[in-house]
Amino acid sequence: MIVAGGGFLLLLVSGVPIVLALGIAALVAIELTTTVPLSIVAQRVYGGISSFTLMAIPFFVASGLLMEAGGIARRFVNLASALVGWITGSLYLVAIVTGTGLAAISGSGSADTAAISAVMTPEMRKRRYDIDLASAVIAASGSLASIIPPSIVMIVIAITSNQSIGAMFLGGIVPGLLVVAGLMSGCWLHARQDAAVQQDREDFSFDKLVKAFIAALPGMLVPVVIIGGIIGGIFTATEAACVALFTTLIVTMGIYRELKPSDLPRICLKAISLSATVLIIIATASVFTWFIATQGLPALLRDWLTGLTDSPFVFLLIVNILLLIVGMFMESISAVLILLPILQPIAQSYGIDPVQFGVITALNLSIGLITPPYGICLYVAATVAGRRIEQVSRKVWLPLICMLVALMLVTFVPAVSLWLPSVLM
Amino acid sequence: ADYVFKAAHTNAAGEVQDMGLQKMKELLEAKTDGAATIEIYAGGQLGDEQQTVEGVMMGTVDIAMTSNAMLSNYVEDYKVFDLPFLFPSIPALGEKVDANWELMESDANEAGFELLAVFSSGIRHLMTAEPVNSIADLEGMKIRTMQNPVHVSAFRAYNANPTPMSYSELYGAMQSGVVDGAEGASTGYDGMKFYEVAPNFALVGWLNMTAPITMQKGKFDALPADIQTALLESGAEAATWQRQYVVDQEEPLLASFREKGVNITTPDTAPFIEASKPLYASELTTDGQKKLFEALTN
Amino acid sequence: MPSGTSSDVIRFLKGALAILRRLIDGIALLLLAYMAGAILMQIIGRYFFNYSIAWSEETATFAQVWLTLLGAGIAMRYNQHVGVDVLIRKAPLPVQRLCNAAGLGLGVWFLAVVVVGSLSMVSIGMIVKSPALRIPMAWPYMALPVGFGYFLIEFAITFAPKILRPETDKTEVPA
Ligand code: NA
Ligand code: NA
C-alpha cells in the first residue's frame, strides 16, 4: 500500500503523465505484494473504459470544442457585457458571467478558461486591470464548468457512486450559481477598493442587451437540450450528450456559419485526444483502485474515520480538507476514482445523501482547478495571459475565498444541492 | 489459512447472493478447520460481471459469483437458465439443479470452469409506472431488460418494447419516463428504491434467476482432494441454505411494499408462458443446450 | 556508406510514422462518427419506430474502447496527457535526466505489460461472444494491444529526447 501511494506521489512530481504514474505505481505494488497474474492490468484497463455511460464524455467534449471554435465565446462575452458591464469592476464580472455561460455548454474548464482569457485579457490590460488577479478570476470562471452541468467530473462521480447522472447534474446548478454570486460579489467589493478600475463601467443599454441576447440565443440551445432532455425524460445522459453534439453542429455550421466542414476533422481530433486523456486515466486508475480494494484499505479508512467522529458535520469537514489538499496536487478524475469508492460508502453510513456528497466532491475538485501548485485552470489562465504561475498564484486568494464560502453552504445546507433535483425529477 | 480464495461479485454486501457466499465461507472454514477460507469482494470491487468471469479464466480472481446471464456467454449450455418460466418456484429450481448436478458440472468443465454452487437471485417480476393487470397492458411499454438476447426476445414476445440500459441509469430513466418500467426481483426493487418511481409491481415471475459460483478448473484440480471436497460440500450446503433464505425474504418484502403503497398485481401468467414457448425452440441451438433443457424440464 | 544508410533508415521510419499517424487519425474520426450515428439511431428507433436496437449501444461501446485507446496515443503525440512537472523543472540537470530516464523506462514497462497481458484477453475473446450482437469479444479486446502499442511508440518518441535535453521540456497547454 505504502509502495503504491509513495511510488505514485514520486512519479507524480517527476513529470511522468498521471495516466502512466497511476499505472506504474499500481503495477509495482501488484508485483511486490501479490501473486496475481499481470494480465489483471489489461483486464482492468478494459473494464475501466468499456462503459456506455462514459460515452457522454467524448460527446460533451466535442460539442464544447465545436461551440468555442464556432464563435460562442465572443457572443457570450458581448451578452455578458450588456448584462453586467454597467457595474463597478465590469470586466471581472463579464469574465465570470461568460464563464457561467460556457460552463453550461462544456464539460470541463481548461478550454473555457483559455477562451475567456484570450478574448478578455487584452481589453483588461488596456483598461489597467490587475492582470494577475484577472487571470485568477478567469481561472475560477473556467472552473465553473465542473459544477454547472454538463460536467465530466460529475459524470464520473455519478458512475462511481452509482447515482443518476441527471440528478447529479441538477444538484450542481444551485451550488454553481452560488459560486457565481460569490465570485461576482467578491470582485465587486475588491474593484471598489481599486483606484484603477473602480470607475470602469459602461452605460446600460436595453437595445444592446436584446441584440446580444438574440446573437447568443442559438448557443443557449445546447444547455436547453441537455437539461431539458434529461429532465423531460426524453434521453439518458449519454443520448443527451449525443443530441447536444448534433445541436452544436447545426448551430455552428448552420446558424452561425463560422465553422466549415473542413474544420471538423481538426476539432474532432482534438476532442478525441482530450477525451481520451480523461478516459485513459479512468482506465489506469481502475488498476490502482483494484489494488487498493484487494489490500482492504477502504475498510481500514472507514474504521479509522468512523472511530474518529459520530457527527456527519465533522466527517464532512474532514472530507473537505482532505479533498482540498488532494485537489492542490491531483487532477480531478483520478482523485474521484481513487477516493470516492472509499469515501462514498462512509458518507452514506453517516446518512449523507449521495447526490449531495457528489456535489461536495465536485465543488472541492473544481476549487482544485485553481489552487497551486497543480491547478489546470490557473495554469491555462496564466499561460494565455503571458504571466508566470507564481505571479497569478499570489492573487488566487480572492476567488478562492469566494468558492470556499460557497463550499461551506453546499456542505452544511443539504437543500442547496438537493432542492432542485427533488423538485424537477 | 493456507488457502485463501478471492471471491468476487457485483451484488451489494448483505444482498441475498452475498449472504449465501458468507455462509459458504463459514462452512468452508468449519470443514477445513480454518485451513481454507474465502475473501469476499462485494459490490464490484474487483470489476464488473464480465471481468469477474474472465478474471477466473485468467487467474486474477479465484471464485466468481455472477448472474447466469453473464456466465452463459462462456458456458453456452447454461443459456437454458436464461429462458423464461422454466421452473415454477425456487425450491423446484433447487431440486432440478441438485438432481442434474453431474451434467451441469461437466458442461462447466468443458468451458474450463468448475461449478461450486448454484445460488438463487430471486424470481423476477415487473415494476412499472402504469399498472400491469394482464399481458395486454404490456403492449408497447418500454421495459428495461438486461443486455441478454434471450431476455430481449422474451419481452418482444410479450409485445413490450425491450430497452436494454445500464442499471445505474434505471432509476432516473423510470422517473423521467425514458422507460415505462423494468423487470427485476423484489430485492432489487427494494434495495434501489425503485418503488418511488415505479409504484406498480406485477407478480409475473417470468424468470427464476440463478447465480452460479465458479472456479477455474485448472486451479481447482490443482488443489488437494480434501480442499476440493470441502469446497464442493460447502457450496452445496450454502446453496440449499441460500435458496431457502431467498424464499423467506420474499413475503416480508412484498408486505413492506404494500405498506409503502405499492400496487401489487397478479396478472394471469398463462398467456406469458404461451408466448414464451417458441423461445424454447428458437433460442436453444446446440445439442448440449437441448440435452440440459431436457434434463431440467423432465 | 554507413551514414547514408542510417539516414535512409531514419527517413523511412519517419515516413512510416507519418503514414501510421494519418491512418490512426482517420480511424479515430470514423469511430467518433460511428458512435454519434449509432446513438442517434437508437433515439430515433425508440421514438419514431418504437423499436430498440439492442446492438447500437454495444457496438458504440466497442467503438469507444477503440477510440479511447487510439486517442491516448494521439494525445501523447501532442503532449496533452496531464502531468506535474513544476517541481522537476527546478531540479538540477542531472536529477532531471535521471528522473526522465526512470520515467521512460517505467512507462515503457507498464505499457508493455498491458500489451502482453491483453494478448491473453484477446485469446479468450476468440471464444466468447458479445451479449447483443454475438460477435467475438476479440474485436474490442484487440484495441488493447493495438492502442497501447501505439501509445508506447508515441511515448518513447516524446520522452526519449527529454533524457538528453530536459531543459527544453515544455508541457503544452491543453486548450
Ligand atoms: Na459544465
Ligand atoms: Na490544484
PDB file of C-alpha atoms in Angstrom, chain A residues 172-369:
ATOM      1  CA  GLY A 172     -24.825  21.144  -9.336  1.00  0.00           C
ATOM      2  CA  ILE A 173     -26.876  24.037 -10.709  1.00  0.00           C
ATOM      3  CA  VAL A 174     -27.678  25.942  -7.487  1.00  0.00           C
ATOM      4  CA  PRO A 175     -24.179  25.449  -5.994  1.00  0.00           C
ATOM      5  CA  GLY A 176     -22.709  26.603  -9.319  1.00  0.00           C
ATOM      6  CA  LEU A 177     -24.820  29.749  -9.273  1.00  0.00           C
ATOM      7  CA  LEU A 178     -23.815  30.308  -5.638  1.00  0.00           C
ATOM      8  CA  VAL A 179     -20.169  30.246  -6.692  1.00  0.00           C
ATOM      9  CA  VAL A 180     -21.037  32.706  -9.477  1.00  0.00           C
ATOM     10  CA  ALA A 181     -22.750  35.037  -6.990  1.00  0.00           C
ATOM     11  CA  GLY A 182     -19.834  34.711  -4.586  1.00  0.00           C
ATOM     12  CA  LEU A 183     -17.242  35.458  -7.259  1.00  0.00           C
ATOM     13  CA  MET A 184     -19.221  38.445  -8.526  1.00  0.00           C
ATOM     14  CA  SER A 185     -19.661  39.996  -5.090  1.00  0.00           C
ATOM     15  CA  GLY A 186     -16.028  39.322  -4.181  1.00  0.00           C
ATOM     16  CA  CYS A 187     -14.803  41.007  -7.337  1.00  0.00           C
ATOM     17  CA  TRP A 188     -17.240  43.899  -6.964  1.00  0.00           C
ATOM     18  CA  LEU A 189     -16.079  44.560  -3.391  1.00  0.00           C
ATOM     19  CA  HIS A 190     -12.469  44.374  -4.463  1.00  0.00           C
ATOM     20  CA  ALA A 191     -12.978  46.632  -7.500  1.00  0.00           C
ATOM     21  CA  ARG A 192     -14.469  49.333  -5.254  1.00  0.00           C
ATOM     22  CA  GLN A 193     -11.112  49.478  -3.429  1.00  0.00           C
ATOM     23  CA  ASP A 194      -9.045  49.569  -6.613  1.00  0.00           C
ATOM     24  CA  ALA A 195      -8.458  53.115  -7.899  1.00  0.00           C
ATOM     25  CA  ALA A 196      -7.572  51.906 -11.381  1.00  0.00           C
ATOM     26  CA  VAL A 197     -10.823  50.094 -12.091  1.00  0.00           C
ATOM     27  CA  GLN A 198     -13.441  51.450  -9.703  1.00  0.00           C
ATOM     28  CA  GLN A 199     -14.786  53.818 -12.330  1.00  0.00           C
ATOM     29  CA  ASP A 200     -14.668  51.177 -15.038  1.00  0.00           C
ATOM     30  CA  ARG A 201     -18.185  50.634 -16.322  1.00  0.00           C
ATOM     31  CA  GLU A 202     -20.315  51.297 -19.341  1.00  0.00           C
ATOM     32  CA  ASP A 203     -23.827  52.669 -19.520  1.00  0.00           C
ATOM     33  CA  PHE A 204     -26.567  50.107 -19.527  1.00  0.00           C
ATOM     34  CA  SER A 205     -28.379  49.808 -22.840  1.00  0.00           C
ATOM     35  CA  PHE A 206     -31.503  47.734 -23.236  1.00  0.00           C
ATOM     36  CA  ASP A 207     -31.137  47.761 -27.020  1.00  0.00           C
ATOM     37  CA  LYS A 208     -27.639  46.352 -26.801  1.00  0.00           C
ATOM     38  CA  LEU A 209     -28.803  43.684 -24.371  1.00  0.00           C
ATOM     39  CA  VAL A 210     -31.576  42.490 -26.682  1.00  0.00           C
ATOM     40  CA  LYS A 211     -29.213  42.348 -29.660  1.00  0.00           C
ATOM     41  CA  ALA A 212     -26.539  40.477 -27.712  1.00  0.00           C
ATOM     42  CA  PHE A 213     -29.158  38.108 -26.333  1.00  0.00           C
ATOM     43  CA  ILE A 214     -30.512  37.246 -29.772  1.00  0.00           C
ATOM     44  CA  ALA A 215     -26.981  36.655 -31.061  1.00  0.00           C
ATOM     45  CA  ALA A 216     -26.198  34.293 -28.178  1.00  0.00           C
ATOM     46  CA  LEU A 217     -29.577  32.548 -28.222  1.00  0.00           C
ATOM     47  CA  PRO A 218     -28.728  29.668 -30.598  1.00  0.00           C
ATOM     48  CA  GLY A 219     -25.756  28.794 -28.384  1.00  0.00           C
ATOM     49  CA  MET A 220     -28.072  28.518 -25.408  1.00  0.00           C
ATOM     50  CA  LEU A 221     -29.942  25.758 -27.231  1.00  0.00           C
ATOM     51  CA  VAL A 222     -27.270  23.297 -26.137  1.00  0.00           C
ATOM     52  CA  PRO A 223     -27.852  23.527 -22.371  1.00  0.00           C
ATOM     53  CA  VAL A 224     -31.606  23.516 -23.020  1.00  0.00           C
ATOM     54  CA  VAL A 225     -31.271  20.274 -24.995  1.00  0.00           C
ATOM     55  CA  ILE A 226     -29.111  18.674 -22.308  1.00  0.00           C
ATOM     56  CA  ILE A 227     -31.061  19.638 -19.205  1.00  0.00           C
ATOM     57  CA  GLY A 228     -34.490  19.643 -20.824  1.00  0.00           C
ATOM     58  CA  GLY A 229     -33.858  16.294 -22.478  1.00  0.00           C
ATOM     59  CA  ILE A 230     -32.758  14.634 -19.269  1.00  0.00           C
ATOM     60  CA  ILE A 231     -35.439  16.158 -17.006  1.00  0.00           C
ATOM     61  CA  GLY A 232     -38.157  15.719 -19.602  1.00  0.00           C
ATOM     62  CA  GLY A 233     -37.400  12.025 -19.801  1.00  0.00           C
ATOM     63  CA  ILE A 234     -36.566  12.120 -23.477  1.00  0.00           C
ATOM     64  CA  PHE A 235     -32.971  10.945 -23.238  1.00  0.00           C
ATOM     65  CA  THR A 236     -30.491   9.278 -20.960  1.00  0.00           C
ATOM     66  CA  ALA A 237     -27.364  11.314 -20.210  1.00  0.00           C
ATOM     67  CA  THR A 238     -25.341   9.665 -22.980  1.00  0.00           C
ATOM     68  CA  GLU A 239     -28.100  10.249 -25.504  1.00  0.00           C
ATOM     69  CA  ALA A 240     -28.427  13.861 -24.357  1.00  0.00           C
ATOM     70  CA  ALA A 241     -24.702  14.342 -24.939  1.00  0.00           C
ATOM     71  CA  CYS A 242     -25.044  12.894 -28.433  1.00  0.00           C
ATOM     72  CA  VAL A 243     -28.000  15.148 -29.257  1.00  0.00           C
ATOM     73  CA  ALA A 244     -26.075  18.124 -27.847  1.00  0.00           C
ATOM     74  CA  LEU A 245     -23.291  17.312 -30.311  1.00  0.00           C
ATOM     75  CA  PHE A 246     -25.687  17.321 -33.277  1.00  0.00           C
ATOM     76  CA  THR A 247     -27.346  20.514 -31.995  1.00  0.00           C
ATOM     77  CA  THR A 248     -23.920  22.135 -31.806  1.00  0.00           C
ATOM     78  CA  LEU A 249     -23.163  21.129 -35.387  1.00  0.00           C
ATOM     79  CA  ILE A 250     -26.424  22.697 -36.533  1.00  0.00           C
ATOM     80  CA  VAL A 251     -25.806  25.903 -34.551  1.00  0.00           C
ATOM     81  CA  THR A 252     -22.165  26.434 -35.513  1.00  0.00           C
ATOM     82  CA  MET A 253     -22.386  25.345 -39.132  1.00  0.00           C
ATOM     83  CA  GLY A 254     -25.992  26.177 -39.984  1.00  0.00           C
ATOM     84  CA  ILE A 255     -26.841  29.269 -37.912  1.00  0.00           C
ATOM     85  CA  TYR A 256     -23.555  30.985 -37.006  1.00  0.00           C
ATOM     86  CA  ARG A 257     -21.839  29.703 -40.158  1.00  0.00           C
ATOM     87  CA  GLU A 258     -18.428  30.183 -38.554  1.00  0.00           C
ATOM     88  CA  LEU A 259     -17.371  26.583 -38.978  1.00  0.00           C
ATOM     89  CA  LYS A 260     -16.749  24.919 -42.314  1.00  0.00           C
ATOM     90  CA  PRO A 261     -16.931  21.166 -42.845  1.00  0.00           C
ATOM     91  CA  SER A 262     -13.182  21.261 -43.453  1.00  0.00           C
ATOM     92  CA  ASP A 263     -12.658  22.498 -39.865  1.00  0.00           C
ATOM     93  CA  LEU A 264     -14.380  19.439 -38.421  1.00  0.00           C
ATOM     94  CA  PRO A 265     -11.570  16.844 -38.590  1.00  0.00           C
ATOM     95  CA  ARG A 266      -9.118  19.097 -36.755  1.00  0.00           C
ATOM     96  CA  ILE A 267     -11.575  19.979 -33.960  1.00  0.00           C
ATOM     97  CA  CYS A 268     -12.876  16.430 -33.654  1.00  0.00           C
ATOM     98  CA  LEU A 269      -9.343  15.046 -33.399  1.00  0.00           C
ATOM     99  CA  LYS A 270      -8.677  17.491 -30.596  1.00  0.00           C
ATOM    100  CA  ALA A 271     -11.892  16.352 -28.903  1.00  0.00           C
ATOM    101  CA  ILE A 272     -10.822  12.736 -29.349  1.00  0.00           C
ATOM    102  CA  SER A 273      -7.405  13.244 -27.810  1.00  0.00           C
ATOM    103  CA  LEU A 274      -8.740  15.409 -24.960  1.00  0.00           C
ATOM    104  CA  SER A 275     -11.464  12.962 -24.006  1.00  0.00           C
ATOM    105  CA  ALA A 276      -9.003  10.099 -24.375  1.00  0.00           C
ATOM    106  CA  THR A 277      -6.758  11.709 -21.753  1.00  0.00           C
ATOM    107  CA  VAL A 278      -9.720  11.607 -19.362  1.00  0.00           C
ATOM    108  CA  LEU A 279     -10.934   8.122 -20.265  1.00  0.00           C
ATOM    109  CA  ILE A 280      -7.467   6.559 -20.204  1.00  0.00           C
ATOM    110  CA  ILE A 281      -6.957   7.903 -16.687  1.00  0.00           C
ATOM    111  CA  ILE A 282     -10.226   6.205 -15.743  1.00  0.00           C
ATOM    112  CA  ALA A 283      -8.793   3.030 -17.248  1.00  0.00           C
ATOM    113  CA  THR A 284      -5.471   3.012 -15.403  1.00  0.00           C
ATOM    114  CA  ALA A 285      -6.977   4.362 -12.185  1.00  0.00           C
ATOM    115  CA  SER A 286      -9.157   1.262 -12.106  1.00  0.00           C
ATOM    116  CA  VAL A 287      -5.965  -0.839 -11.881  1.00  0.00           C
ATOM    117  CA  PHE A 288      -4.974   1.297  -8.912  1.00  0.00           C
ATOM    118  CA  THR A 289      -8.374   1.048  -7.209  1.00  0.00           C
ATOM    119  CA  TRP A 290      -8.410  -2.698  -7.781  1.00  0.00           C
ATOM    120  CA  PHE A 291      -5.151  -2.941  -5.890  1.00  0.00           C
ATOM    121  CA  ILE A 292      -6.388  -0.693  -3.089  1.00  0.00           C
ATOM    122  CA  ALA A 293      -9.582  -2.745  -2.776  1.00  0.00           C
ATOM    123  CA  THR A 294      -7.715  -6.069  -2.539  1.00  0.00           C
ATOM    124  CA  GLN A 295      -5.490  -4.618   0.197  1.00  0.00           C
ATOM    125  CA  GLY A 296      -8.507  -3.848   2.367  1.00  0.00           C
ATOM    126  CA  LEU A 297      -7.688  -0.140   2.541  1.00  0.00           C
ATOM    127  CA  PRO A 298     -11.293   1.090   2.224  1.00  0.00           C
ATOM    128  CA  ALA A 299     -12.281  -0.886   5.330  1.00  0.00           C
ATOM    129  CA  LEU A 300      -9.273   0.405   7.274  1.00  0.00           C
ATOM    130  CA  LEU A 301     -10.001   4.006   6.403  1.00  0.00           C
ATOM    131  CA  ARG A 302     -13.687   3.511   7.184  1.00  0.00           C
ATOM    132  CA  ASP A 303     -12.903   2.135  10.636  1.00  0.00           C
ATOM    133  CA  TRP A 304     -10.493   4.969  11.323  1.00  0.00           C
ATOM    134  CA  LEU A 305     -12.916   7.670  10.188  1.00  0.00           C
ATOM    135  CA  THR A 306     -15.962   6.251  11.950  1.00  0.00           C
ATOM    136  CA  GLY A 307     -13.890   5.824  15.107  1.00  0.00           C
ATOM    137  CA  LEU A 308     -12.938   9.492  14.892  1.00  0.00           C
ATOM    138  CA  THR A 309     -16.378  11.026  14.978  1.00  0.00           C
ATOM    139  CA  ASP A 310     -20.123  10.318  15.090  1.00  0.00           C
ATOM    140  CA  SER A 311     -21.028  13.658  13.602  1.00  0.00           C
ATOM    141  CA  PRO A 312     -21.723  13.884   9.877  1.00  0.00           C
ATOM    142  CA  PHE A 313     -20.673  17.550  10.033  1.00  0.00           C
ATOM    143  CA  VAL A 314     -17.247  16.766  11.410  1.00  0.00           C
ATOM    144  CA  PHE A 315     -16.930  13.986   8.848  1.00  0.00           C
ATOM    145  CA  LEU A 316     -17.805  16.368   6.004  1.00  0.00           C
ATOM    146  CA  LEU A 317     -15.331  18.915   7.324  1.00  0.00           C
ATOM    147  CA  ILE A 318     -12.581  16.281   7.294  1.00  0.00           C
ATOM    148  CA  VAL A 319     -13.588  15.267   3.769  1.00  0.00           C
ATOM    149  CA  ASN A 320     -13.469  18.884   2.594  1.00  0.00           C
ATOM    150  CA  ILE A 321      -9.984  19.398   3.999  1.00  0.00           C
ATOM    151  CA  LEU A 322      -8.803  16.108   2.511  1.00  0.00           C
ATOM    152  CA  LEU A 323     -10.243  16.887  -0.929  1.00  0.00           C
ATOM    153  CA  LEU A 324      -8.874  20.442  -0.929  1.00  0.00           C
ATOM    154  CA  ILE A 325      -5.388  19.141  -0.203  1.00  0.00           C
ATOM    155  CA  VAL A 326      -5.711  16.385  -2.808  1.00  0.00           C
ATOM    156  CA  GLY A 327      -7.035  18.944  -5.290  1.00  0.00           C
ATOM    157  CA  MET A 328      -3.903  21.017  -4.854  1.00  0.00           C
ATOM    158  CA  PHE A 329      -1.779  18.242  -6.317  1.00  0.00           C
ATOM    159  CA  MET A 330      -4.007  15.977  -8.310  1.00  0.00           C
ATOM    160  CA  GLU A 331      -6.144  16.009 -11.394  1.00  0.00           C
ATOM    161  CA  SER A 332      -9.887  15.719 -10.641  1.00  0.00           C
ATOM    162  CA  ILE A 333     -10.800  12.486 -12.399  1.00  0.00           C
ATOM    163  CA  SER A 334      -8.082  10.377 -10.800  1.00  0.00           C
ATOM    164  CA  ALA A 335      -8.887  11.927  -7.414  1.00  0.00           C
ATOM    165  CA  VAL A 336     -12.536  10.876  -7.795  1.00  0.00           C
ATOM    166  CA  LEU A 337     -11.637   7.383  -8.909  1.00  0.00           C
ATOM    167  CA  ILE A 338      -9.226   6.752  -6.073  1.00  0.00           C
ATOM    168  CA  LEU A 339     -11.066   8.442  -3.203  1.00  0.00           C
ATOM    169  CA  LEU A 340     -14.788   8.269  -3.928  1.00  0.00           C
ATOM    170  CA  PRO A 341     -15.124   4.456  -3.717  1.00  0.00           C
ATOM    171  CA  ILE A 342     -13.674   4.770  -0.201  1.00  0.00           C
ATOM    172  CA  LEU A 343     -15.447   7.919   0.975  1.00  0.00           C
ATOM    173  CA  GLN A 344     -18.889   7.459  -0.555  1.00  0.00           C
ATOM    174  CA  PRO A 345     -19.950   4.365   1.440  1.00  0.00           C
ATOM    175  CA  ILE A 346     -18.748   6.053   4.642  1.00  0.00           C
ATOM    176  CA  ALA A 347     -20.753   9.168   3.789  1.00  0.00           C
ATOM    177  CA  GLN A 348     -23.793   7.007   3.229  1.00  0.00           C
ATOM    178  CA  SER A 349     -23.348   5.368   6.628  1.00  0.00           C
ATOM    179  CA  TYR A 350     -23.475   8.873   8.136  1.00  0.00           C
ATOM    180  CA  GLY A 351     -26.794   9.376   6.335  1.00  0.00           C
ATOM    181  CA  ILE A 352     -25.457  11.882   3.818  1.00  0.00           C
ATOM    182  CA  ASP A 353     -27.316  11.894   0.513  1.00  0.00           C
ATOM    183  CA  PRO A 354     -25.086  10.532  -2.302  1.00  0.00           C
ATOM    184  CA  VAL A 355     -26.085  13.382  -4.626  1.00  0.00           C
ATOM    185  CA  GLN A 356     -25.114  15.999  -2.042  1.00  0.00           C
ATOM    186  CA  PHE A 357     -21.879  14.181  -1.370  1.00  0.00           C
ATOM    187  CA  GLY A 358     -21.158  14.019  -5.099  1.00  0.00           C
ATOM    188  CA  VAL A 359     -21.742  17.750  -5.487  1.00  0.00           C
ATOM    189  CA  ILE A 360     -19.469  18.460  -2.500  1.00  0.00           C
ATOM    190  CA  THR A 361     -16.785  16.336  -4.133  1.00  0.00           C
ATOM    191  CA  ALA A 362     -17.200  18.080  -7.487  1.00  0.00           C
ATOM    192  CA  LEU A 363     -17.036  21.525  -5.899  1.00  0.00           C
ATOM    193  CA  ASN A 364     -13.906  20.656  -3.913  1.00  0.00           C
ATOM    194  CA  LEU A 365     -12.197  19.370  -7.019  1.00  0.00           C
ATOM    195  CA  SER A 366     -13.207  22.365  -9.107  1.00  0.00           C
ATOM    196  CA  ILE A 367     -11.590  24.510  -6.428  1.00  0.00           C
ATOM    197  CA  GLY A 368      -8.562  22.277  -7.026  1.00  0.00           C
ATOM    198  CA  LEU A 369      -8.518  23.541 -10.622  1.00  0.00           C
TER     199      LEU A 369
END
